[in-house]
Amino acid sequence: MSADFAASIGTGDFDVVIYSERNVGIPQANVTALTQWVDAGNSAILSTWSPNVVINQLFETSSVGVNFTSATFTDEIVGLFLNEVPVSDTGWVTYSRQLQPIGSAYTACSWANNTSCAVVGNGGKTINLGILVDSLSLYHTEILVPNLIRQIL
């Protein structure tokens, strides 16, 4: 799948790229493709339980912990029709990530300990989502994903 993603992102006609990875590490080809995409000023949404330093810096975040279960949305677009959203343990060791914005990025959603569950960065063109989508109900996913896209387009 890495070769497909890396090839498609460079040749496809996309307004936004959504990258979700449930694996030990993001393949280097995908890191390179995402870096080139974001560096060109394009919109991207990331959700991974295993970020690396390059990806964190690219999405203007730092990872500071894992596994919180109640997300509170503070951004009027990302949080549209959402307030407090339950995040469930779906049998994974890591089912959510705690983030901190860096640079000019900002928090769009918070965990109970005031770390971020969604960081909007790169002048509003990227979102690093600390909520792993398969940890949400279908109801909440169907609301959240379009809101994330609205935020960065």
GROMACS .gro file of C-alpha atoms in nm:
model
  153
    1MET     CA    1   0.000   0.000   0.000
    2SER     CA    2   0.291   0.239   0.061
    3ALA     CA    3   0.388   0.243  -0.303
    4ASP     CA    4   0.025   0.306  -0.402
    5PHE     CA    5  -0.010   0.599  -0.161
    6ALA     CA    6   0.324   0.755  -0.250
    7ALA     CA    7   0.252   0.726  -0.625
    8SER     CA    8  -0.110   0.842  -0.599
    9ILE     CA    9  -0.042   1.150  -0.388
   10GLY     CA   10   0.205   1.279  -0.644
   11THR     CA   11  -0.008   1.216  -0.951
   12GLY     CA   12  -0.367   1.240  -0.829
   13ASP     CA   13  -0.596   1.539  -0.847
   14PHE     CA   14  -0.685   1.584  -0.478
   15ASP     CA   15  -0.802   1.878  -0.270
   16VAL     CA   16  -0.709   1.706   0.055
   17VAL     CA   17  -0.521   1.391   0.153
   18ILE     CA   18  -0.629   1.189   0.456
   19TYR     CA   19  -0.360   0.956   0.585
   20SER     CA   20  -0.438   0.704   0.858
   21GLU     CA   21  -0.177   0.451   0.967
   22ARG     CA   22  -0.220   0.166   1.216
   23ASN     CA   23   0.125   0.016   1.191
   24VAL     CA   24   0.460   0.029   1.364
   25GLY     CA   25   0.600   0.335   1.197
   26ILE     CA   26   0.502   0.516   0.881
   27PRO     CA   27   0.682   0.380   0.574
   28GLN     CA   28   0.952   0.617   0.451
   29ALA     CA   29   0.794   0.647   0.106
   30ASN     CA   30   0.477   0.779   0.271
   31VAL     CA   31   0.672   1.018   0.495
   32THR     CA   32   0.842   1.158   0.184
   33ALA     CA   33   0.514   1.185  -0.009
   34LEU     CA   34   0.334   1.359   0.281
   35THR     CA   35   0.627   1.596   0.332
   36GLN     CA   36   0.629   1.697  -0.033
   37TRP     CA   37   0.249   1.737  -0.031
   38VAL     CA   38   0.236   1.959   0.279
   39ASP     CA   39   0.549   2.155   0.186
   40ALA     CA   40   0.376   2.243  -0.144
   41GLY     CA   41   0.098   2.410   0.058
   42ASN     CA   42  -0.161   2.136   0.018
   43SER     CA   43  -0.420   2.021   0.274
   44ALA     CA   44  -0.374   1.701   0.473
   45ILE     CA   45  -0.525   1.517   0.770
   46LEU     CA   46  -0.314   1.267   0.965
   47SER     CA   47  -0.417   1.001   1.213
   48THR     CA   48  -0.154   0.755   1.333
   49TRP     CA   49  -0.061   0.588   1.658
   50SER     CA   50   0.304   0.570   1.565
   51PRO     CA   51   0.426   0.912   1.445
   52ASN     CA   52   0.791   0.991   1.388
   53VAL     CA   53   0.976   1.316   1.451
   54VAL     CA   54   0.957   1.425   1.086
   55ILE     CA   55   0.580   1.373   1.071
   56ASN     CA   56   0.524   1.551   1.404
   57GLN     CA   57   0.724   1.852   1.286
   58LEU     CA   58   0.551   1.849   0.947
   59PHE     CA   59   0.208   1.866   1.117
   60GLU     CA   60   0.336   2.115   1.380
   61THR     CA   61   0.282   1.886   1.678
   62SER     CA   62   0.462   1.696   1.945
   63SER     CA   63   0.330   1.370   2.087
   64VAL     CA   64   0.309   1.380   2.465
   65GLY     CA   65   0.111   1.070   2.565
   66VAL     CA   66  -0.157   0.819   2.476
   67ASN     CA   67  -0.498   0.678   2.563
   68PHE     CA   68  -0.756   0.929   2.676
   69THR     CA   69  -1.124   0.851   2.625
   70SER     CA   70  -1.321   1.176   2.616
   71ALA     CA   71  -1.251   1.447   2.358
   72THR     CA   72  -1.392   1.800   2.400
   73PHE     CA   73  -1.410   2.008   2.082
   74THR     CA   74  -1.335   2.379   2.107
   75ASP     CA   75  -1.298   2.475   1.741
   76GLU     CA   76  -1.623   2.597   1.585
   77ILE     CA   77  -1.567   2.412   1.256
   78VAL     CA   78  -1.399   2.093   1.374
   79GLY     CA   79  -1.646   2.075   1.662
   80LEU     CA   80  -1.957   2.154   1.457
   81PHE     CA   81  -2.237   1.928   1.589
   82LEU     CA   82  -1.991   1.777   1.837
   83ASN     CA   83  -1.913   1.860   2.195
   84GLU     CA   84  -1.783   1.584   2.414
   85VAL     CA   85  -1.709   1.269   2.216
   86PRO     CA   86  -1.635   0.929   2.371
   87VAL     CA   87  -1.330   0.749   2.239
   88SER     CA   88  -1.323   0.376   2.308
   89ASP     CA   89  -1.051   0.119   2.348
   90THR     CA   90  -1.103  -0.109   2.050
   91GLY     CA   91  -0.853  -0.368   2.166
   92TRP     CA   92  -0.545  -0.176   2.052
   93VAL     CA   93  -0.262  -0.093   2.291
   94THR     CA   94  -0.281   0.267   2.167
   95TYR     CA   95  -0.625   0.400   2.073
   96SER     CA   96  -0.568   0.775   2.107
   97ARG     CA   97  -0.276   1.019   2.126
   98GLN     CA   98  -0.215   1.331   2.329
   99LEU     CA   99  -0.064   1.611   2.121
  100GLN     CA  100   0.074   1.960   2.177
  101PRO     CA  101   0.076   2.225   1.905
  102ILE     CA  102   0.411   2.379   1.809
  103GLY     CA  103   0.486   2.692   1.610
  104SER     CA  104   0.169   2.868   1.498
  105ALA     CA  105  -0.049   2.555   1.524
  106TYR     CA  106  -0.346   2.549   1.760
  107THR     CA  107  -0.565   2.303   1.948
  108ALA     CA  108  -0.910   2.222   1.807
  109CYS     CA  109  -0.997   1.955   2.061
  110SER     CA  110  -0.875   1.873   2.413
  111TRP     CA  111  -0.841   1.574   2.641
  112ALA     CA  112  -0.923   1.597   3.012
  113ASN     CA  113  -0.558   1.682   3.097
  114ASN     CA  114  -0.559   1.982   2.856
  115THR     CA  115  -0.344   1.814   2.594
  116SER     CA  116  -0.473   1.830   2.239
  117CYS     CA  117  -0.665   1.562   2.052
  118ALA     CA  118  -0.654   1.759   1.726
  119VAL     CA  119  -0.398   2.016   1.613
  120VAL     CA  120  -0.458   2.250   1.319
  121GLY     CA  121  -0.126   2.356   1.167
  122ASN     CA  122   0.045   2.496   0.860
  123GLY     CA  123  -0.172   2.806   0.843
  124GLY     CA  124  -0.490   2.598   0.868
  125LYS     CA  125  -0.392   2.351   0.593
  126THR     CA  126  -0.322   2.042   0.810
  127ILE     CA  127  -0.474   1.856   1.102
  128ASN     CA  128  -0.299   1.599   1.315
  129LEU     CA  129  -0.580   1.399   1.474
  130GLY     CA  130  -0.499   1.221   1.800
  131ILE     CA  131  -0.830   1.036   1.785
  132LEU     CA  132  -0.786   0.718   1.588
  133VAL     CA  133  -1.098   0.699   1.376
  134ASP     CA  134  -1.169   0.332   1.449
  135SER     CA  135  -1.191   0.432   1.817
  136LEU     CA  136  -1.501   0.643   1.745
  137SER     CA  137  -1.858   0.536   1.686
  138LEU     CA  138  -1.975   0.548   1.325
  139TYR     CA  139  -2.211   0.830   1.425
  140HIS     CA  140  -1.924   1.048   1.552
  141THR     CA  141  -1.695   0.955   1.262
  142GLU     CA  142  -1.959   1.060   1.009
  143ILE     CA  143  -1.974   1.403   1.174
  144LEU     CA  144  -1.605   1.451   1.251
  145VAL     CA  145  -1.445   1.364   0.917
  146PRO     CA  146  -1.647   1.617   0.710
  147ASN     CA  147  -1.579   1.880   0.978
  148LEU     CA  148  -1.205   1.814   0.953
  149ILE     CA  149  -1.221   1.853   0.576
  150ARG     CA  150  -1.423   2.176   0.607
  151GLN     CA  151  -1.161   2.313   0.845
  152ILE     CA  152  -0.867   2.278   0.608
  153LEU     CA  153  -1.026   2.358   0.272
   0.00000   0.00000   0.00000
